[in-house]
Tab-separated table of C-alpha atoms and ligand atoms in Angstrom:
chain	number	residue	atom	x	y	z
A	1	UNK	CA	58.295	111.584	93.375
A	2	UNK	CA	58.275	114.678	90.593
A	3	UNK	CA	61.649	115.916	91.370
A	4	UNK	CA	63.553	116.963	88.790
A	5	UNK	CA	67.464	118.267	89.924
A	6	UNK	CA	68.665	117.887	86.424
A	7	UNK	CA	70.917	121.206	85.456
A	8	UNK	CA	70.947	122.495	89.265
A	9	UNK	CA	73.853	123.173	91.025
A	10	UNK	CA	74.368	121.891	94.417
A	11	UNK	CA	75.522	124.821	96.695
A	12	UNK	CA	74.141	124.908	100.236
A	13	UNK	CA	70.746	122.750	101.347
A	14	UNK	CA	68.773	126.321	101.887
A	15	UNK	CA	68.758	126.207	98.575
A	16	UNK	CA	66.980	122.676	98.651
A	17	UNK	CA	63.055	122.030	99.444
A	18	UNK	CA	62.668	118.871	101.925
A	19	UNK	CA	61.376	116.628	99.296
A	20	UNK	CA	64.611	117.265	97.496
A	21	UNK	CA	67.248	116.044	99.461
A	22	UNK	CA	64.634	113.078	100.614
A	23	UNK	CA	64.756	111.825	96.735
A	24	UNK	CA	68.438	112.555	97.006
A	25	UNK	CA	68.947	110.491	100.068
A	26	UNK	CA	66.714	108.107	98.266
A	27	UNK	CA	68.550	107.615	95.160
A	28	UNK	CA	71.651	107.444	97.168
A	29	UNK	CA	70.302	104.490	98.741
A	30	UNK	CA	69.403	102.722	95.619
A	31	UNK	CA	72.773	103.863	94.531
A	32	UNK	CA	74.446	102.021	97.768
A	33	UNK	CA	72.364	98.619	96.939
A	34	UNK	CA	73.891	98.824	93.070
A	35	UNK	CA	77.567	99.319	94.936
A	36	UNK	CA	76.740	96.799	97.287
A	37	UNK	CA	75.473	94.031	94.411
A	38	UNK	CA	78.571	94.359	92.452
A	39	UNK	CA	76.112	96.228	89.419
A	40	UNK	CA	77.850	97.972	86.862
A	41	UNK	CA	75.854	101.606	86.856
A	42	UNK	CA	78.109	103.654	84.625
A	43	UNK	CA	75.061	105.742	83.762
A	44	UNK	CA	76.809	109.171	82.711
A	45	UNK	CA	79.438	107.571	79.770
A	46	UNK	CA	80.728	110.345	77.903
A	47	UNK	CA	80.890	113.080	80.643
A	48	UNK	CA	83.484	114.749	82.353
A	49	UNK	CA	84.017	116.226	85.550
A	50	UNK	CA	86.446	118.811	87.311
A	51	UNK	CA	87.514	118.768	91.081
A	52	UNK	CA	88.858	121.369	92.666
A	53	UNK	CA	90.634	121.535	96.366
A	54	UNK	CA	91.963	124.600	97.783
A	55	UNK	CA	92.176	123.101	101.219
A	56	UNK	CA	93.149	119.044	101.819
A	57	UNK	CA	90.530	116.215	101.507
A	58	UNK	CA	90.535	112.328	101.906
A	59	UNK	CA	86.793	111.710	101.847
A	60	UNK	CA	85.264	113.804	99.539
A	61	UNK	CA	87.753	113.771	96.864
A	62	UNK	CA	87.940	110.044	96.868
A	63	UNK	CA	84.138	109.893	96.912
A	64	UNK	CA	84.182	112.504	93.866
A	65	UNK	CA	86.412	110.346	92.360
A	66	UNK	CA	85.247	106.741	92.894
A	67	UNK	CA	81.694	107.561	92.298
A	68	UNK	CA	81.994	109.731	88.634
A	69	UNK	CA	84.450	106.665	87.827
A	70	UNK	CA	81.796	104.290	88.852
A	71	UNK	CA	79.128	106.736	86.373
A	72	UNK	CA	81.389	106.129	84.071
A	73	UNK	CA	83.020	109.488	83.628
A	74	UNK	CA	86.261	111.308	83.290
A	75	UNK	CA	87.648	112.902	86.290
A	76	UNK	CA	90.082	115.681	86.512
A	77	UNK	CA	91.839	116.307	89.824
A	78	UNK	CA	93.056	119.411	90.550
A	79	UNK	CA	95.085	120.397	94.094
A	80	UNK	CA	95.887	123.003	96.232
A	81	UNK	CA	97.653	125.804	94.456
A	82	UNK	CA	98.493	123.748	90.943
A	83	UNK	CA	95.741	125.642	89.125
A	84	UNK	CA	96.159	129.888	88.011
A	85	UNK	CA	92.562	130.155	89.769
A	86	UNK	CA	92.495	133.145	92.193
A	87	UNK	CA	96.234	134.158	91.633
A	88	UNK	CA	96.475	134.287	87.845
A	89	UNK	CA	93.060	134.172	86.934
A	90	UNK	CA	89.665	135.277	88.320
A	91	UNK	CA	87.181	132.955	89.567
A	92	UNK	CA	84.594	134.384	86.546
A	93	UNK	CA	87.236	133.681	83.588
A	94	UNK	CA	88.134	130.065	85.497
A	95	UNK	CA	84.583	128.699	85.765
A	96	UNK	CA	83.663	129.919	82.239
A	97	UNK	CA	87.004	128.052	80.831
A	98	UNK	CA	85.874	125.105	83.348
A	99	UNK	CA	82.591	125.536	82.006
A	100	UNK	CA	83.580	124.808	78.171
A	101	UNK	CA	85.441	121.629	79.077
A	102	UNK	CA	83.231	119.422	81.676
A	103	UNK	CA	79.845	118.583	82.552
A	104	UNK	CA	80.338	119.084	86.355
A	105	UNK	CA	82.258	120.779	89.059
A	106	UNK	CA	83.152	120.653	92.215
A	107	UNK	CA	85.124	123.403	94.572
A	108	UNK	CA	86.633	122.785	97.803
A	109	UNK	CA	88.057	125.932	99.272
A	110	UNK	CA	87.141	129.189	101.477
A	111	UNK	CA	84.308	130.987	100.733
A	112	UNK	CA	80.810	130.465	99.964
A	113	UNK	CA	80.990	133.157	97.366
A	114	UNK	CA	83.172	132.119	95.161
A	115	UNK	CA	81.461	128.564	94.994
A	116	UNK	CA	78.328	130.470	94.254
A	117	UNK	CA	79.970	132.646	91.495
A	118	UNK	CA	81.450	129.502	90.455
A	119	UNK	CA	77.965	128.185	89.397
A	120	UNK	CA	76.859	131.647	88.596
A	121	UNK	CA	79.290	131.794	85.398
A	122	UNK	CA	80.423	128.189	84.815
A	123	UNK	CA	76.620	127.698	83.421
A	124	UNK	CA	77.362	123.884	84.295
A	125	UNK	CA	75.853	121.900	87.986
A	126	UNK	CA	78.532	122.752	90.532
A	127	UNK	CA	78.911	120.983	93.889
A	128	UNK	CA	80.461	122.722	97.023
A	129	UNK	CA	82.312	119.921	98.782
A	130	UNK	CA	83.191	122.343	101.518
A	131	UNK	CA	83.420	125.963	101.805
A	132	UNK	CA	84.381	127.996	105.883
A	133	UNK	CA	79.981	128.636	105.986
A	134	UNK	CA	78.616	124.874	104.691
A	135	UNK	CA	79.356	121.327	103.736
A	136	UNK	CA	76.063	119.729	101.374
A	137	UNK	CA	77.272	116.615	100.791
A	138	UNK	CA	78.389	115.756	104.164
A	139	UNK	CA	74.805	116.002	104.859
A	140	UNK	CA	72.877	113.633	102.949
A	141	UNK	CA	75.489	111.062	104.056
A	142	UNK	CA	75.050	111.932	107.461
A	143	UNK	CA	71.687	111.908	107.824
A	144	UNK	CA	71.628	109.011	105.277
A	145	UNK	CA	73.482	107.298	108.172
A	146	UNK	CA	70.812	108.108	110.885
A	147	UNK	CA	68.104	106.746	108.787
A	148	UNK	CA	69.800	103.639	108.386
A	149	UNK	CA	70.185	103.170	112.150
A	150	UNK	CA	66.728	104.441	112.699
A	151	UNK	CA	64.243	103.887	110.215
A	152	UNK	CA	63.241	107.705	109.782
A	153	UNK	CA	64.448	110.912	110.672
A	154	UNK	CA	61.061	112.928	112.336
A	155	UNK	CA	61.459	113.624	115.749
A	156	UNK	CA	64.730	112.256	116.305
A	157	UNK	CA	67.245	114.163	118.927
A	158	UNK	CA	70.168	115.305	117.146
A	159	UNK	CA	72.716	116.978	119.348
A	160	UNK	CA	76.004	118.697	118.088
A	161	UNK	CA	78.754	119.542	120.273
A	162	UNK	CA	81.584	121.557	119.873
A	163	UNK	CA	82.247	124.999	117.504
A	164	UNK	CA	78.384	125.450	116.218
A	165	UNK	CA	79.213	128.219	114.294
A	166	UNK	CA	82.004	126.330	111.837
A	167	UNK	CA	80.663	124.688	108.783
A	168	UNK	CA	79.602	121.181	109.475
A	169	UNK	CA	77.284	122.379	112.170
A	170	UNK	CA	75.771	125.364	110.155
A	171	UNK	CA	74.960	122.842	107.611
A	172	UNK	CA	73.664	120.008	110.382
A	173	UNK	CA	70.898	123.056	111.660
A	174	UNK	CA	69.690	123.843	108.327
A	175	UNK	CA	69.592	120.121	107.546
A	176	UNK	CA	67.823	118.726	110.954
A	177	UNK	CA	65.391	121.428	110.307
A	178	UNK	CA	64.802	120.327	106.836
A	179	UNK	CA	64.088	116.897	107.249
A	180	UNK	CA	61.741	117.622	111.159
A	181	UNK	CA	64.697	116.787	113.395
A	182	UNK	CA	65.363	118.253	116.706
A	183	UNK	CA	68.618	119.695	116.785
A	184	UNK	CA	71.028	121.034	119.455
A	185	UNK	CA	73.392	123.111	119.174
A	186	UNK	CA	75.536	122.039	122.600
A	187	UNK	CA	78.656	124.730	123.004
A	188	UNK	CA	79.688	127.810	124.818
A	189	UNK	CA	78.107	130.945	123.617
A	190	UNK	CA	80.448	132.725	122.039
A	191	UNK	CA	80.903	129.592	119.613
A	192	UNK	CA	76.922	129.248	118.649
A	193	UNK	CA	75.968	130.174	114.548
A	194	UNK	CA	75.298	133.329	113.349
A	195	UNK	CA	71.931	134.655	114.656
A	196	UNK	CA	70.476	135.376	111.211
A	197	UNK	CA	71.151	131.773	110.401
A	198	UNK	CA	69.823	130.544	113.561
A	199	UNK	CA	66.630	132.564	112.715
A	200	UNK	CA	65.944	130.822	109.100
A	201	UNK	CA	66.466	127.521	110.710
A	202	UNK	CA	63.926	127.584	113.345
A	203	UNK	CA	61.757	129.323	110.546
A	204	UNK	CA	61.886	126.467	108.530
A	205	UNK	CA	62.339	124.261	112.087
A	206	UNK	CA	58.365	125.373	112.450
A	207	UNK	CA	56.971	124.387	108.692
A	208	UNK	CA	58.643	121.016	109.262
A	209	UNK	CA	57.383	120.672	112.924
A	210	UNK	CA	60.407	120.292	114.668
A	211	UNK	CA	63.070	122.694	116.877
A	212	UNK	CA	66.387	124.418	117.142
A	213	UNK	CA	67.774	125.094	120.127
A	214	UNK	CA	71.271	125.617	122.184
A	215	UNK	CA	72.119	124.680	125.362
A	216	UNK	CA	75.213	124.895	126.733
A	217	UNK	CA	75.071	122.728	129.450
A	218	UNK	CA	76.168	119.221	128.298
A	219	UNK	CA	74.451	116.358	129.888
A	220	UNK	CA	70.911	119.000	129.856
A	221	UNK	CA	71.542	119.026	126.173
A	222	UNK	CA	72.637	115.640	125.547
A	223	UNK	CA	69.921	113.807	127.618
A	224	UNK	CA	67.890	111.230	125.879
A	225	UNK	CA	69.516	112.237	122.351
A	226	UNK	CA	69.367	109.870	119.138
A	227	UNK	CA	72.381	111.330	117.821
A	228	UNK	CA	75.432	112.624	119.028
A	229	UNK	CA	77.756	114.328	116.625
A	230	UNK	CA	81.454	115.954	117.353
A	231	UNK	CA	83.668	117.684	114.617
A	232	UNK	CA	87.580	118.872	115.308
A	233	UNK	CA	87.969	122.012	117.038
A	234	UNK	CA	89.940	124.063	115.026
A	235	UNK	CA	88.504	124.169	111.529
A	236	UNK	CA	90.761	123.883	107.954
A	237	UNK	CA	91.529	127.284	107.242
A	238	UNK	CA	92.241	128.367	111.174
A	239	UNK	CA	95.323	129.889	112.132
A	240	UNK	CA	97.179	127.248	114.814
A	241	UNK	CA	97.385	129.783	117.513
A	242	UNK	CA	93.496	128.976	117.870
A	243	UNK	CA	94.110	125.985	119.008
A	244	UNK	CA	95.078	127.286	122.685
A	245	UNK	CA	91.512	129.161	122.921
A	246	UNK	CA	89.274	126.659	121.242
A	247	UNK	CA	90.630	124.082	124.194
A	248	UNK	CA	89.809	125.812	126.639
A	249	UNK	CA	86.354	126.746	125.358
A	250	UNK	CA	85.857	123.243	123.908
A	251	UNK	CA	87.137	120.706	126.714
A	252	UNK	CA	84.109	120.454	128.710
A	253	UNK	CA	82.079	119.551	125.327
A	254	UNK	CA	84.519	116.015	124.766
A	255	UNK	CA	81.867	113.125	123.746
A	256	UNK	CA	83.133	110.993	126.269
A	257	UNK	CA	81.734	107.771	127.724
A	258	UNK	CA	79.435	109.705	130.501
A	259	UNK	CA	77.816	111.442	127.996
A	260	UNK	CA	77.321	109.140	125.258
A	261	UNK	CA	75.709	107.307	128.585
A	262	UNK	CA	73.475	110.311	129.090
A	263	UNK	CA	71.855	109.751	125.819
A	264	UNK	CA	68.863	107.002	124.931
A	265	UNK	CA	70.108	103.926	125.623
A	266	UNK	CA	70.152	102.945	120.930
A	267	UNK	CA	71.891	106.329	120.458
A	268	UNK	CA	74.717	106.668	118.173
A	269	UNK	CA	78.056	108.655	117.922
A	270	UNK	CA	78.757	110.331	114.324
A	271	UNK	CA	81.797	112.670	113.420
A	272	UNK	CA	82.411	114.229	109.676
A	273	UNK	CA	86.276	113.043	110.126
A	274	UNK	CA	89.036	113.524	110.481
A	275	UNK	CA	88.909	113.245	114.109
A	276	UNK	CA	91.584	113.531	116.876
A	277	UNK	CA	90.410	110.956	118.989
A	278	UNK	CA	94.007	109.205	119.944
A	279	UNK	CA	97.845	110.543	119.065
A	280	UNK	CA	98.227	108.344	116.013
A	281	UNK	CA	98.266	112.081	114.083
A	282	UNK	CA	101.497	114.560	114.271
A	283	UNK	CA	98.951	117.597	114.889
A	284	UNK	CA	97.302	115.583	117.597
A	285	UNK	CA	100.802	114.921	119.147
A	286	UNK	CA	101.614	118.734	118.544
A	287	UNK	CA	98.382	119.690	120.114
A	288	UNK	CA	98.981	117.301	123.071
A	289	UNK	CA	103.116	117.889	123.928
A	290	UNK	CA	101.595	122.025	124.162
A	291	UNK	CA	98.188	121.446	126.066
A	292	UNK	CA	98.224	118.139	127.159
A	293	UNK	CA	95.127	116.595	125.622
A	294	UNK	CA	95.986	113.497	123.842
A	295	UNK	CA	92.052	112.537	122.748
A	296	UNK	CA	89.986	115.831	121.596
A	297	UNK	CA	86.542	116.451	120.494
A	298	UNK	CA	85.956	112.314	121.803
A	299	UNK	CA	87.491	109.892	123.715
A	300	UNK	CA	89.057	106.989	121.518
A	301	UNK	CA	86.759	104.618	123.676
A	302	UNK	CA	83.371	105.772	121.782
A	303	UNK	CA	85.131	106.176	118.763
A	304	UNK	CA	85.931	102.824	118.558
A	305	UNK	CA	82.935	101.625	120.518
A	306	UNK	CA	79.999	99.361	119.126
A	307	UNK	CA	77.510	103.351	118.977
A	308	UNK	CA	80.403	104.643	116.605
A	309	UNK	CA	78.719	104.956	113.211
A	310	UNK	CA	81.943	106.792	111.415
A	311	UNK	CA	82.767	104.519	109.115
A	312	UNK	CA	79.003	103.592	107.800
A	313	UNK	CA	78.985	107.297	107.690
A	314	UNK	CA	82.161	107.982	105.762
A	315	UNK	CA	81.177	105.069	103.002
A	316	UNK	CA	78.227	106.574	103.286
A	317	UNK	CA	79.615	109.909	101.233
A	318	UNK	CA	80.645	108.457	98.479
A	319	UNK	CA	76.824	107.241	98.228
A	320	UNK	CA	75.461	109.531	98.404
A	321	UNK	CA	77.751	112.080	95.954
A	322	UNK	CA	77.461	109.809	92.951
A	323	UNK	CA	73.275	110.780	94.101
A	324	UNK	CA	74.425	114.353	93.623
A	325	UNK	CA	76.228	114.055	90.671
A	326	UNK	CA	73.908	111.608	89.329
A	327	UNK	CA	70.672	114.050	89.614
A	328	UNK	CA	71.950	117.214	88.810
A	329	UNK	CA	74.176	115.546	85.712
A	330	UNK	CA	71.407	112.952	84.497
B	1	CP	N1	84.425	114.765	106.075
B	1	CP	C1	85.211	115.248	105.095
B	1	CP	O1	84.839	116.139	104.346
B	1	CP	O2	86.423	114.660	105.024
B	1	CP	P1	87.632	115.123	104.083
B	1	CP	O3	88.131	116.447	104.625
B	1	CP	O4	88.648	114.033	104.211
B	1	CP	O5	87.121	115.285	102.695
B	2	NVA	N1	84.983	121.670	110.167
B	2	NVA	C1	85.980	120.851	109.501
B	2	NVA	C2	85.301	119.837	108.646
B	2	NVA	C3	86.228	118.901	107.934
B	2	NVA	C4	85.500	117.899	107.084
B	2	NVA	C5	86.901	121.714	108.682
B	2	NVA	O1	86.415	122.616	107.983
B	2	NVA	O2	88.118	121.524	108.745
């Protein structure tokens, strides 16, 4: 394939053509059988990379980290609140400091804007690894996942349930309509995506043959699905007195054994993570003592259960960042 991400930054997949973030779940896969093989790969020696978090991470930090380690380069971790960014020092004067020092970076945070400004004056590939509107890399694991369970992507049923208008599920539209799946958007109205974004997908839904709809009847919009994907409720960033509303607008859209039995008979569970599937968690024992809900967005039965895919999914990121980095840095 003539793709060529060298230089690019990687912001939010509208910004990708299909046959991009194909190669890049391509490359990831070659990447996974390197892993996999015990193959030393550290293909970018000499290069350096920055990672910054303004809101908490397990996966994608440790999957930012493992994978420029396995490249072979330097990694600098920054956390919440121990840089001057934002506070002491603007976000143009940070990313063209930032920009001096490493190859690379990545930003973790709030808004969509300052990622984008981040790339705009860094003049170095930067990676959003989760902003309140979208989540890239999540994606290319995710539907890296699918394809693994089966085959190829076209035509699949790929139903999200839960708040459709938080970041993981803008990103899962634009993506399903990137790569000609079906998608679903299965939640009360008030919680469905913007309408503006709604409209782009199902534009680019009709070049790549395939639909976007919402439905927010469960077991009408979960029948005969592939996929069936949950996220938490209440996203990073939301104030805690959500958590009473988003219950009571969320309950009835649990992925629970009945509807995971709606769906084709191969079809699989996926969740970004974390989830609050059991109390093992002191907000999930908070939310629970209050509301009396000890398993959320699913039931710990399908979690656990033989159609869960999370943990293919969540190795599955680290995968298919070192594709990311690997492309754009190369
Ligand atoms: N899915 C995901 O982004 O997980 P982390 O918040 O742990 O990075
Ligand atoms: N929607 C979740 C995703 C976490 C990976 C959040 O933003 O908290």
């Amino acid at each position: 394939m003539g793709v060529n991400l060298r230089g690019r930054s990687f912001l939010k997949l509208l910004d990708y053509t299909t046959e991009e973030i194909e190669y890049l779940m391509s490359l990831s896969e070659n990447f996974k059988d390197l892993k996999r093989a015990g193959t030393p790969h550290k293909y970018l020696e000499g290069k350096n990379i920055v990672l910054l978090f303004e809101k908490t991470s397990t996966r994608t930090r440790c999957s930012f980290e493992v994978a420029g380690y396995d490249l072979g380069m330097g990694v600098t971790y920054l956390d919440p609140g121990s840089s001057q960014m934002g506070h002491k020092e603007s976000i143009k004067d940070t990313a063209r400091v930032l920009g001096r020092m490493y190859d690379g970076i990545e930003y973790r945070g709030f808004s969509q804007e300052l990622v984008e400004d981040l790339a705009k004056y860094s003049g170095v590939p930067v990676w959003n690894g989760l902003t309140d509107m979208f989540h890239p890399t999540q994606m290319i694991a995710d539907f890296l996942t699918v394809k693994e369970n089966f085959g190829q992507l076209k035509g699949l049923k790929f139903v999200y349930l839960g708040d459709a208008r938080n970041n993981v599920a803008n990103s899962l539209m634009i993506a399903s309509a990137k790569l000609g799946v079906n998608f679903v958007g299965c939640c009360p109205d008030e919680l469905k995506p913007e309408e503006s974004l709604i409209e782009e997908a199902k534009k680019i839904a009709k070049e790549n043959r395939c639909t976007i709809e919402f439905e927010s009847d469960v077991m009408k919009a979960t029948k005969d699905a592939h996929v069936l994907y949950t996220d938490i409720w209440v996203s990073m960033g939301e104030p805690a007195e959500i958590w009473e509303q988003r219950i009571k607008q969320l309950k009835a859209y649990q992925v629970n054994k009945e509807v995971m039995d709606n769906a084709d008979e191969d079809a699989i569970f996926l969740h970004c993570l974390p989830s609050f599937h059991n109390l093992e968690t002191t907000t999930a024992v908070e939310v629970n003592d209050k509301f009396n809900i000890p398993e959320m967005e699913v039931t710990d039965e399908v979690f656990e259960s033989a159609k869960s895919k999370v943990m293919d999914q969540a190795e599955n990121r680290m995968h298919t960042i070192k594709a990311v980095m690997y492309a754009t840095l190369k």
